[in-house]
CSV table of C-alpha atoms in Angstrom, one decimal:
chain,number,residue,atom,x,y,z
A,1,MET,CA,77.3,95.9,-63.6
A,2,LYS,CA,78.8,94.5,-61.5
A,3,GLU,CA,82.0,97.1,-61.0
A,4,SER,CA,79.7,99.2,-59.9
A,5,LYS,CA,77.2,97.2,-57.2
A,6,LYS,CA,80.8,97.2,-56.2
A,7,LYS,CA,81.7,100.3,-55.9
A,8,ASN,CA,78.0,101.5,-54.3
A,9,TYR,CA,78.9,98.6,-52.1
A,10,MET,CA,82.2,100.2,-51.1
A,11,ARG,CA,81.0,103.4,-50.8
A,12,LEU,CA,78.1,102.1,-49.1
A,13,ARG,CA,80.4,100.3,-46.5
A,14,ASN,CA,82.4,103.5,-45.5
A,15,ILE,CA,80.0,106.0,-45.4
A,16,ILE,CA,78.1,103.8,-42.1
A,17,PRO,CA,81.2,103.8,-40.1
A,18,ILE,CA,80.9,107.1,-40.5
A,19,ILE,CA,77.0,108.1,-39.5
A,20,THR,CA,77.7,105.7,-36.3
A,21,LEU,CA,80.4,107.4,-35.4
A,22,THR,CA,79.3,111.2,-35.8
A,23,LEU,CA,75.8,110.0,-34.1
A,24,ILE,CA,77.6,108.1,-31.2
A,25,VAL,CA,79.4,110.9,-30.4
A,26,CYS,CA,76.4,113.4,-30.8
A,27,SER,CA,74.8,110.3,-28.1
A,28,LEU,CA,77.9,110.8,-25.6
A,29,PHE,CA,77.8,114.9,-25.7
A,30,LEU,CA,73.7,114.1,-24.6
A,31,SER,CA,74.2,111.4,-21.8
A,32,VAL,CA,77.7,113.0,-20.7
A,33,ALA,CA,75.6,116.4,-20.0
A,34,SER,CA,72.2,114.9,-18.6
A,35,ALA,CA,74.0,113.7,-15.5
A,36,ALA,CA,77.7,114.9,-13.5
A,37,ASP,CA,78.9,113.8,-9.8
A,38,LEU,CA,81.4,116.7,-8.6
A,39,VAL,CA,83.1,116.2,-5.0
A,40,VAL,CA,84.1,119.9,-4.5
A,41,ASN,CA,85.8,119.2,-1.0
A,42,PRO,CA,87.3,116.0,0.1
A,43,VAL,CA,85.2,113.7,0.9
A,44,HIS,CA,86.2,109.9,3.5
A,45,SER,CA,82.6,107.9,2.5
A,46,PRO,CA,82.5,105.2,4.1
A,47,LYS,CA,82.8,101.4,2.6
A,48,GLY,CA,79.8,100.4,4.3
A,49,ALA,CA,76.9,100.2,8.0
A,50,VAL,CA,76.4,98.5,10.9
A,51,LEU,CA,72.7,99.0,12.2
A,52,LEU,CA,73.0,97.9,15.4
A,53,ILE,CA,68.8,97.8,17.3
A,54,ILE,CA,69.3,96.7,20.2
A,55,ASP,CA,65.6,95.5,21.0
A,56,GLY,CA,63.9,97.6,23.8
A,57,MET,CA,66.7,99.6,25.2
A,58,GLY,CA,65.9,103.0,26.5
A,59,SER,CA,67.4,106.0,26.2
A,60,SER,CA,66.7,107.4,29.5
A,61,TYR,CA,68.0,104.4,31.4
A,62,ILE,CA,71.7,105.2,29.5
A,63,TYR,CA,71.3,108.9,28.6
A,64,PRO,CA,73.2,111.1,31.8
A,65,GLU,CA,70.5,113.7,30.8
A,66,PHE,CA,67.9,112.1,32.0
A,67,VAL,CA,65.9,110.5,35.1
A,68,PRO,CA,63.7,107.0,34.2
A,69,TYR,CA,60.6,106.5,36.1
A,70,ASP,CA,57.4,104.1,36.7
A,71,LEU,CA,54.4,104.5,36.3
A,72,ASP,CA,53.9,105.4,40.0
A,73,GLY,CA,56.4,107.7,39.7
A,74,ASN,CA,59.3,106.1,41.4
A,75,GLU,CA,63.0,107.1,40.5
A,76,VAL,CA,64.4,104.4,38.2
A,77,GLY,CA,67.8,103.1,38.2
A,78,LYS,CA,70.4,103.5,35.4
A,79,ALA,CA,72.9,101.5,33.7
A,80,ASN,CA,76.1,102.2,34.5
A,81,LEU,CA,77.8,102.0,30.9
A,82,SER,CA,81.6,102.7,29.9
A,83,ASN,CA,81.6,101.4,26.6
A,84,ILE,CA,78.4,103.0,24.8
A,85,MET,CA,79.3,106.0,26.2
A,86,LEU,CA,82.8,105.9,25.2
A,87,ILE,CA,81.7,105.5,21.8
A,88,THR,CA,79.3,108.3,21.8
A,89,GLU,CA,82.2,110.8,22.0
A,90,SER,CA,84.1,109.9,19.2
A,91,GLY,CA,81.0,110.2,17.2
A,92,THR,CA,77.2,111.9,17.3
A,93,ARG,CA,75.0,111.1,19.9
A,94,VAL,CA,71.2,113.0,19.6
A,95,LEU,CA,69.6,114.0,22.0
A,96,ASP,CA,66.1,113.1,22.1
A,97,VAL,CA,65.0,110.4,19.3
A,98,ARG,CA,61.3,109.1,20.1
A,99,ALA,CA,59.5,106.2,18.5
A,100,PRO,CA,55.9,107.0,17.5
A,101,ASN,CA,55.0,104.2,18.3
A,102,PRO,CA,56.7,101.8,20.7
A,103,SER,CA,56.8,98.6,19.5
A,104,THR,CA,59.2,95.4,18.0
A,105,THR,CA,57.7,95.3,14.5
A,106,PRO,CA,56.2,99.3,13.6
A,107,GLY,CA,59.7,100.8,15.4
A,108,HIS,CA,61.9,98.4,12.8
A,109,SER,CA,59.5,99.5,10.2
A,110,ILE,CA,59.5,102.8,11.2
A,111,ILE,CA,64.1,102.6,11.3
A,112,THR,CA,64.1,100.9,8.1
A,113,THR,CA,61.9,103.1,5.3
A,114,GLY,CA,61.8,106.5,7.6
A,115,TYR,CA,58.0,106.7,7.7
A,116,SER,CA,56.2,107.1,11.0
A,117,ASP,CA,53.0,104.8,10.0
A,118,ALA,CA,54.8,102.1,9.1
A,119,ASN,CA,53.8,98.7,9.6
A,120,LYS,CA,55.0,94.8,8.6
A,121,ASP,CA,53.4,95.6,5.6
A,122,THR,CA,54.6,99.4,4.3
A,123,VAL,CA,58.2,96.7,4.6
A,124,GLY,CA,58.4,96.3,0.7
A,125,GLU,CA,60.6,96.2,-2.4
A,126,MET,CA,61.8,99.7,-3.1
A,127,ILE,CA,60.7,100.9,-0.2
A,128,THR,CA,63.4,100.8,2.6
A,129,ILE,CA,67.2,101.1,3.1
A,130,PHE,CA,67.6,97.8,2.1
A,131,ASP,CA,66.1,98.1,-1.8
A,132,VAL,CA,68.1,102.1,-1.6
A,133,VAL,CA,72.2,100.4,-1.4
A,134,ARG,CA,71.6,98.2,-3.2
A,135,LYS,CA,70.9,99.9,-6.2
A,136,HIS,CA,74.5,101.6,-4.7
A,137,ASP,CA,76.2,97.5,-5.2
A,138,TYR,CA,75.4,96.4,-1.4
A,139,ILE,CA,74.6,93.7,0.0
A,140,CYS,CA,71.9,93.6,2.5
A,141,MET,CA,72.4,91.3,5.4
A,142,ALA,CA,71.0,91.2,9.2
A,143,VAL,CA,71.3,88.4,12.6
A,144,MET,CA,68.1,89.0,14.2
A,145,GLN,CA,66.7,87.5,17.8
A,146,LYS,CA,63.5,89.6,16.9
A,147,GLY,CA,61.7,92.1,14.6
A,148,ASP,CA,62.3,89.1,11.8
A,149,PHE,CA,58.9,89.7,10.4
A,150,GLU,CA,58.8,87.9,6.6
A,151,ASN,CA,58.5,91.2,4.4
A,152,MET,CA,62.2,91.9,7.0
A,153,ARG,CA,63.9,88.7,6.1
A,154,ALA,CA,62.9,89.2,2.5
A,155,GLU,CA,64.5,92.5,2.2
A,156,GLN,CA,67.8,90.0,3.1
A,157,ASP,CA,70.6,89.4,1.2
A,158,ALA,CA,71.5,86.8,4.3
A,159,ILE,CA,70.0,86.8,7.5
A,160,LEU,CA,70.4,84.4,10.5
A,161,PHE,CA,67.3,84.8,13.2
A,162,ASP,CA,65.7,83.1,16.1
A,163,GLU,CA,62.7,81.6,14.4
A,164,SER,CA,60.9,81.0,17.9
A,165,HIS,CA,61.4,84.5,19.5
A,166,SER,CA,62.4,81.9,22.8
A,167,ILE,CA,65.5,82.5,25.0
A,168,ASN,CA,64.7,78.8,26.4
A,169,GLU,CA,64.2,77.3,23.0
A,170,PRO,CA,66.1,79.3,20.6
A,171,SER,CA,65.5,77.9,16.4
A,172,ILE,CA,68.4,80.2,15.0
A,173,THR,CA,67.6,79.6,11.2
A,174,LEU,CA,69.8,81.1,8.3
A,175,ASP,CA,67.8,82.3,4.8
A,176,HIS,CA,70.3,83.4,1.5
A,177,SER,CA,69.4,84.3,-1.3
A,178,ILE,CA,72.3,83.7,-4.4
A,179,SER,CA,73.9,87.2,-4.0
A,180,CYS,CA,75.9,86.5,-0.7
A,181,PRO,CA,78.8,85.5,-0.6
A,182,THR,CA,79.9,81.9,0.0
A,183,ASP,CA,82.1,81.6,2.0
A,184,VAL,CA,79.9,84.6,4.6
A,185,LEU,CA,77.3,81.9,4.5
A,186,GLU,CA,79.7,79.6,6.2
A,187,LEU,CA,80.8,80.8,8.6
A,188,MET,CA,76.6,81.5,9.2
A,189,ARG,CA,76.1,78.7,9.6
A,190,GLY,CA,78.3,78.1,11.8
A,191,TYR,CA,77.2,81.0,14.3
A,192,GLN,CA,73.8,79.2,13.5
A,193,ASP,CA,75.4,75.9,15.0
A,194,ASN,CA,76.7,77.0,17.5
A,195,LEU,CA,74.5,79.7,19.9
A,196,PHE,CA,77.4,78.6,23.2
A,197,LEU,CA,74.2,79.0,25.8
A,198,GLU,CA,74.5,75.1,27.4
A,199,GLU,CA,74.7,75.7,30.8
A,200,LYS,CA,73.3,78.7,31.2
A,201,GLU,CA,70.2,79.3,33.2
A,202,GLY,CA,68.8,82.7,34.3
A,203,VAL,CA,69.4,86.3,33.5
A,204,ASP,CA,72.9,84.6,32.5
A,205,ARG,CA,70.9,82.7,29.7
A,206,TYR,CA,69.8,86.4,28.4
A,207,ILE,CA,73.5,87.7,29.0
A,208,ALA,CA,74.8,84.8,26.3
A,209,TYR,CA,72.3,85.4,24.0
A,210,ASN,CA,72.6,88.8,23.6
A,211,GLU,CA,76.7,88.2,23.2
A,212,TRP,CA,76.1,85.4,20.8
A,213,ALA,CA,74.2,88.5,18.0
A,214,VAL,CA,77.0,90.4,18.7
A,215,GLY,CA,79.8,87.5,18.2
A,216,ALA,CA,78.1,86.4,15.5
A,217,SER,CA,77.5,90.0,13.9
A,218,ASP,CA,81.4,90.6,14.8
A,219,ALA,CA,83.0,87.8,13.0
A,220,ILE,CA,80.4,89.2,9.7
A,221,ALA,CA,81.6,92.3,9.5
A,222,SER,CA,85.4,91.8,9.9
A,223,PHE,CA,85.2,88.8,7.6
A,224,MET,CA,83.4,91.0,5.1
A,225,CYS,CA,85.9,93.6,5.2
A,226,GLU,CA,89.4,91.1,5.2
A,227,ASN,CA,87.9,88.7,2.4
A,228,HIS,CA,85.4,91.6,0.3
A,229,PRO,CA,87.3,94.9,1.3
A,230,GLU,CA,86.2,96.5,-1.7
A,231,GLN,CA,82.3,94.8,-1.2
A,232,LYS,CA,79.6,97.2,0.6
A,233,PHE,CA,77.9,95.7,2.5
A,234,LEU,CA,74.9,97.1,5.3
A,235,LEU,CA,74.4,94.4,8.3
A,236,THR,CA,71.4,94.8,10.3
A,237,VAL,CA,72.3,93.8,14.1
A,238,ASN,CA,68.3,93.1,16.7
A,239,VAL,CA,69.7,92.0,20.3
A,240,GLY,CA,66.8,90.4,21.7
A,241,ALA,CA,67.5,89.5,25.4
A,242,VAL,CA,67.4,93.4,27.3
A,243,ASP,CA,64.3,93.3,25.8
A,244,SER,CA,63.0,90.6,27.0
A,245,ALA,CA,64.7,91.2,30.7
A,246,GLY,CA,62.2,94.0,30.8
A,247,HIS,CA,59.4,92.3,30.9
A,248,TYR,CA,60.1,89.3,32.1
A,249,LEU,CA,62.9,90.0,35.8
A,250,GLY,CA,61.9,93.8,36.3
A,251,SER,CA,64.1,97.1,36.3
A,252,GLU,CA,67.0,95.8,38.2
A,253,GLN,CA,68.3,92.7,36.0
A,254,TYR,CA,67.3,95.2,32.9
A,255,LEU,CA,69.7,96.9,33.5
A,256,TYR,CA,71.9,94.2,33.6
A,257,VAL,CA,71.5,92.9,31.2
A,258,ILE,CA,72.3,96.1,29.2
A,259,GLU,CA,75.1,96.5,31.3
A,260,GLU,CA,76.6,92.8,30.6
A,261,LEU,CA,76.3,94.1,26.1
A,262,ASP,CA,77.8,96.6,26.9
A,263,LYS,CA,80.7,94.9,27.4
A,264,ASP,CA,80.5,93.0,24.5
A,265,ILE,CA,79.8,96.3,22.5
A,266,TYR,CA,82.8,97.1,22.2
A,267,SER,CA,84.5,94.9,19.5
A,268,LEU,CA,82.5,95.5,17.2
A,269,TYR,CA,82.5,99.3,17.0
A,270,GLN,CA,86.1,98.7,16.9
A,271,THR,CA,85.2,96.6,13.9
A,272,CYS,CA,83.7,99.6,12.2
A,273,LEU,CA,85.7,102.0,13.4
A,274,GLU,CA,89.0,100.0,11.8
A,275,ASN,CA,87.2,98.7,8.9
A,276,ASP,CA,85.9,102.9,8.0
A,277,LEU,CA,82.1,101.7,8.9
A,278,ILE,CA,79.4,103.2,10.0
A,279,PHE,CA,78.2,102.2,13.6
A,280,ILE,CA,74.9,102.9,14.5
A,281,ILE,CA,73.3,101.6,18.3
A,282,THR,CA,70.1,102.8,18.5
A,283,ALA,CA,66.4,101.1,19.4
A,284,ASP,CA,62.9,99.9,18.0
A,285,HIS,CA,61.8,100.9,21.4
A,286,GLY,CA,62.4,101.9,25.5
A,287,MET,CA,60.8,100.0,29.1
A,288,ALA,CA,58.5,101.0,31.1
A,289,PHE,CA,57.9,100.4,34.3
A,290,ASP,CA,54.8,99.1,36.8
A,291,LEU,CA,54.1,97.4,40.1
A,292,THR,CA,51.3,94.4,39.8
A,293,GLU,CA,49.1,94.1,42.3
A,294,ARG,CA,51.1,91.5,44.1
A,295,GLY,CA,54.4,93.6,44.4
A,296,ARG,CA,55.9,92.5,41.3
A,297,GLU,CA,58.0,94.3,39.0
A,298,VAL,CA,57.7,94.1,35.2
A,299,GLY,CA,58.4,96.7,32.3
A,300,GLY,CA,56.0,97.2,29.1
A,301,HIS,CA,56.2,98.9,26.3
A,302,ALA,CA,53.2,98.7,23.6
A,303,SER,CA,49.8,98.6,25.7
A,304,GLU,CA,48.3,102.0,26.3
A,305,LYS,CA,49.3,102.8,29.9
A,306,TYR,CA,52.7,102.5,29.1
A,307,ALA,CA,53.2,103.6,25.5
A,308,LYS,CA,52.2,106.8,26.7
A,309,THR,CA,55.5,106.6,28.7
A,310,LEU,CA,58.5,109.4,28.1
A,311,GLU,CA,60.4,105.8,29.3
A,312,ALA,CA,58.6,103.8,26.3
A,313,GLN,CA,59.0,106.3,23.9
A,314,ARG,CA,63.0,107.8,23.7
A,315,VAL,CA,65.1,105.9,22.2
A,316,PRO,CA,68.6,106.2,21.6
A,317,LEU,CA,70.9,107.4,18.2
A,318,ILE,CA,74.5,107.3,19.0
A,319,ILE,CA,76.1,106.9,15.2
A,320,ASN,CA,80.5,106.5,14.3
A,321,GLY,CA,82.0,106.8,11.0
A,322,PRO,CA,84.1,108.1,9.7
A,323,ASN,CA,83.0,111.0,8.1
A,324,ILE,CA,81.3,111.9,11.5
A,325,ARG,CA,80.8,114.9,13.7
A,326,LYS,CA,81.9,114.8,17.8
A,327,TYR,CA,78.9,116.4,18.3
A,328,VAL,CA,75.7,115.5,20.8
A,329,ILE,CA,72.2,117.1,19.1
A,330,ASN,CA,69.7,118.6,21.0
A,331,GLY,CA,66.0,118.7,20.1
A,332,THR,CA,63.7,116.2,19.3
A,333,TYR,CA,63.6,114.4,16.9
A,334,GLY,CA,61.6,110.8,15.2
A,335,GLN,CA,62.5,107.7,15.0
A,336,GLU,CA,61.7,108.0,11.3
A,337,ASP,CA,64.5,110.5,10.5
A,338,ILE,CA,66.8,107.2,11.3
A,339,ALA,CA,66.8,106.5,8.4
A,340,PRO,CA,67.9,109.6,5.5
A,341,THR,CA,70.5,109.6,8.4
A,342,LEU,CA,71.4,106.4,7.9
A,343,LEU,CA,71.9,107.1,3.8
A,344,SER,CA,73.5,110.4,4.4
A,345,GLY,CA,75.9,108.8,6.7
A,346,LEU,CA,77.2,106.5,3.2
A,347,ASP,CA,77.0,109.4,1.2
A,348,VAL,CA,73.6,108.0,-1.1
A,349,MET,CA,72.0,110.6,-2.2
A,350,ASN,CA,68.8,108.9,-3.1
A,351,LEU,CA,65.2,109.1,-1.3
A,352,LEU,CA,62.8,107.0,0.1
A,353,PRO,CA,59.9,107.4,-1.1
A,354,TYR,CA,57.8,107.4,1.9
A,355,SER,CA,59.9,109.1,4.2
A,356,GLU,CA,59.3,111.5,5.8
A,357,GLY,CA,62.1,111.6,8.4
A,358,ASN,CA,64.5,114.8,8.3
A,359,ILE,CA,68.3,114.1,7.8
A,360,ILE,CA,70.0,114.6,11.3
A,361,PRO,CA,73.5,116.4,10.7
A,362,VAL,CA,75.3,114.3,11.8
A,363,LYS,CA,78.7,114.7,9.1
A,364,LYS,CA,81.5,117.2,9.1
A,365,TYR,CA,80.0,117.7,5.3
A,366,ALA,CA,77.0,118.3,3.7
A,367,ASN,CA,75.8,116.7,-0.2
A,368,LEU,CA,73.7,119.1,-2.2
A,369,ARG,CA,72.0,116.8,-5.2
A,370,VAL,CA,70.7,119.5,-7.9
A,371,VAL,CA,67.7,117.4,-10.3
A,372,THR,CA,65.9,119.9,-12.6
A,373,ASP,CA,64.0,119.0,-15.7
A,374,GLN,CA,66.3,119.4,-18.5
A,375,PRO,CA,69.9,119.7,-18.7
A,376,ALA,CA,71.1,123.1,-17.8
A,377,ASP,CA,74.2,124.5,-15.9
A,378,VAL,CA,74.3,124.5,-12.1
A,379,ILE,CA,76.3,126.6,-10.2
A,380,VAL,CA,76.3,127.1,-6.8
A,381,LYS,CA,77.5,130.4,-4.9
A,382,LYS,CA,78.2,131.1,-1.0
A,383,GLY,CA,78.2,134.3,-0.9
A,384,ASP,CA,79.8,136.3,-4.1
A,385,LEU,CA,82.0,133.1,-4.1
A,386,THR,CA,81.4,130.2,-6.9
A,387,VAL,CA,82.2,127.2,-5.2
A,388,ALA,CA,81.0,125.3,-7.6
A,389,PHE,CA,79.2,124.6,-11.3
A,390,ALA,CA,78.5,121.7,-13.8
A,391,PHE,CA,75.9,120.8,-16.4
A,392,GLY,CA,73.4,118.7,-16.6
A,393,ASP,CA,69.9,117.6,-15.1
A,394,ASP,CA,71.3,115.3,-11.7
A,395,ILE,CA,74.0,116.5,-10.4
A,396,THR,CA,75.9,115.6,-6.8
A,397,PHE,CA,78.1,118.2,-5.7
A,398,PHE,CA,79.6,116.4,-3.1
A,399,GLY,CA,81.5,117.8,0.0
A,400,LEU,CA,80.6,121.9,0.3
A,401,PHE,CA,81.2,122.6,3.9
A,402,PRO,CA,78.2,123.7,5.8
A,403,GLY,CA,76.8,127.3,5.2
A,404,ASN,CA,74.6,128.8,3.6
A,405,TYR,CA,74.8,128.6,-0.6
A,406,THR,CA,72.8,130.0,-3.3
A,407,ILE,CA,72.1,127.6,-6.3
A,408,ARG,CA,71.2,129.1,-9.7
A,409,VAL,CA,70.1,127.5,-12.9
A,410,SER,CA,69.5,129.5,-15.3
A,411,SER,CA,67.0,132.9,-14.4
A,412,TYR,CA,66.2,130.0,-11.1
A,413,GLU,CA,67.5,131.4,-8.2
A,414,GLU,CA,66.9,129.6,-4.3
A,415,ASN,CA,68.8,130.2,-1.2
A,416,LEU,CA,69.2,127.8,1.3
A,417,ASN,CA,70.7,126.4,4.8
A,418,LEU,CA,73.4,123.3,4.0
A,419,ASP,CA,73.6,121.6,7.5
A,420,SER,CA,72.8,118.2,6.1
A,421,ASP,CA,72.5,116.7,2.3
A,422,LYS,CA,69.3,118.2,0.4
A,423,ILE,CA,67.5,117.0,-2.7
A,424,VAL,CA,66.4,120.2,-4.4
A,425,GLU,CA,64.1,119.1,-7.4
A,426,ILE,CA,64.1,122.5,-9.8
A,427,GLN,CA,61.4,122.8,-12.4
A,428,ASN,CA,63.5,125.1,-15.5
A,429,SER,CA,61.3,126.9,-18.3
A,430,GLY,CA,65.4,128.2,-20.0
A,431,THR,CA,66.2,126.9,-23.0
A,432,ASP,CA,70.0,125.2,-23.3
A,433,TYR,CA,71.2,126.2,-26.4
A,434,ARG,CA,74.1,123.1,-26.4
A,435,VAL,CA,70.7,120.1,-26.2
A,436,ILE,CA,69.5,121.9,-29.1
A,437,ILE,CA,72.1,122.0,-31.1
A,438,ALA,CA,73.5,118.6,-30.3
A,439,THR,CA,69.9,117.2,-31.3
A,440,ALA,CA,70.1,119.1,-34.1
A,441,MET,CA,73.3,117.6,-34.9
A,442,ILE,CA,71.5,114.1,-34.5
A,443,SER,CA,69.1,114.9,-36.4
A,444,VAL,CA,71.2,116.4,-40.0
A,445,VAL,CA,73.5,113.6,-39.7
A,446,MET,CA,70.7,111.5,-40.0
A,447,LEU,CA,69.2,112.6,-42.9
A,448,GLY,CA,71.9,112.8,-44.9
A,449,GLY,CA,72.9,109.7,-44.3
A,450,LEU,CA,69.7,108.2,-45.6
A,451,LEU,CA,70.3,111.0,-48.5
A,452,ILE,CA,73.5,109.2,-49.4
A,453,ILE,CA,72.2,105.8,-48.8
A,454,ARG,CA,69.4,106.1,-50.9
A,455,ARG,CA,71.6,107.8,-53.7
A,456,ILE,CA,74.3,105.3,-53.5
A,457,MET,CA,71.0,102.3,-53.6
A,458,ARG,CA,70.3,103.5,-56.8
A,459,GLU,CA,72.9,103.9,-58.7
């Protein structure tokens, strides 16, 4: 009797690994078949991004195509820039981007969500660019002198921000989570304690305030690239003194502060260039000017008389990076287009849940993600030539040359112009026999295994 039980036990020990191995193989077949990334042509994906938001800098005052006017129709001067224009020559400049709500908090909310009606309450978990890139193992950091409302701060793994929003009496605070490397936090604490504003007065204090934000951002980006080269990151920067100069110092000093900021930006750009980071320059809103009854020139952007002007609505969008083409893009775009365009630049193929924005075609290539309701053969054709094919229900084709393509999934076909990244969802009603076979194999193995075990136990 004991000998029989021992034999049954040995048979059971031998059969269980076989069943387990068969189930694993079948499961792997299904899982591998369900998702795939396919590099059609080589891509140069960036290692991260620096998003520089120059608060209140209207493109009307820096783009050569525009002439700014005040509310009375008088021509206003323009900033004389060298570095920003040099940066545009090696990247993409989008000519006409408009803020739907030219105000600081809505502007930052729209930039980070891609939603034209966004406000501070919209910025929340799983809604923003920060949530999307974090799924791809990014850490998110920020240096913000304005636009740092509570929900925006909560989206960052580490943030230096001016709690007072005051150039005269700044109060720099550091918030962080456990996700940010400790040595980076030590670096940020150093900038928290040193603003370099001593003995600075008048417009020079505005200039130094901007210089601190750009310098801190450059130091953080450089440190990350040197000490954590494998860690991807998104660094968001708000420079606040341009907006303040527009409100309180008039157009002449407003332009002067922009010109001085232009001198500081180049080092940050060089850091991005040397380390394969995308560098984006934009603004939350522009600025319009008016003369008061006492003859004093004041700037504004949020109240109705200012908000309806192109000077307040137009914001720059300059993008530079290893995969960004050299181009000036005409046409009118919305501020809500910035978020999906940033993600596209990073080769991150995820949708923002509230975004209404479109991807602006700034890259040298395009990616195509095809999502189907069940695994299937996905074929991508350019004319009569099959350029790529794969099997699955969520496939991303990287590095397609811009142009016209045909997607074929079973009996379904769709033609599309691929000038930028696209995500196509297809309800595929066809039958895939490989899935049926794999499922049947699993069922047979499970049933057979149970019968064998039952027989052994009876013996």
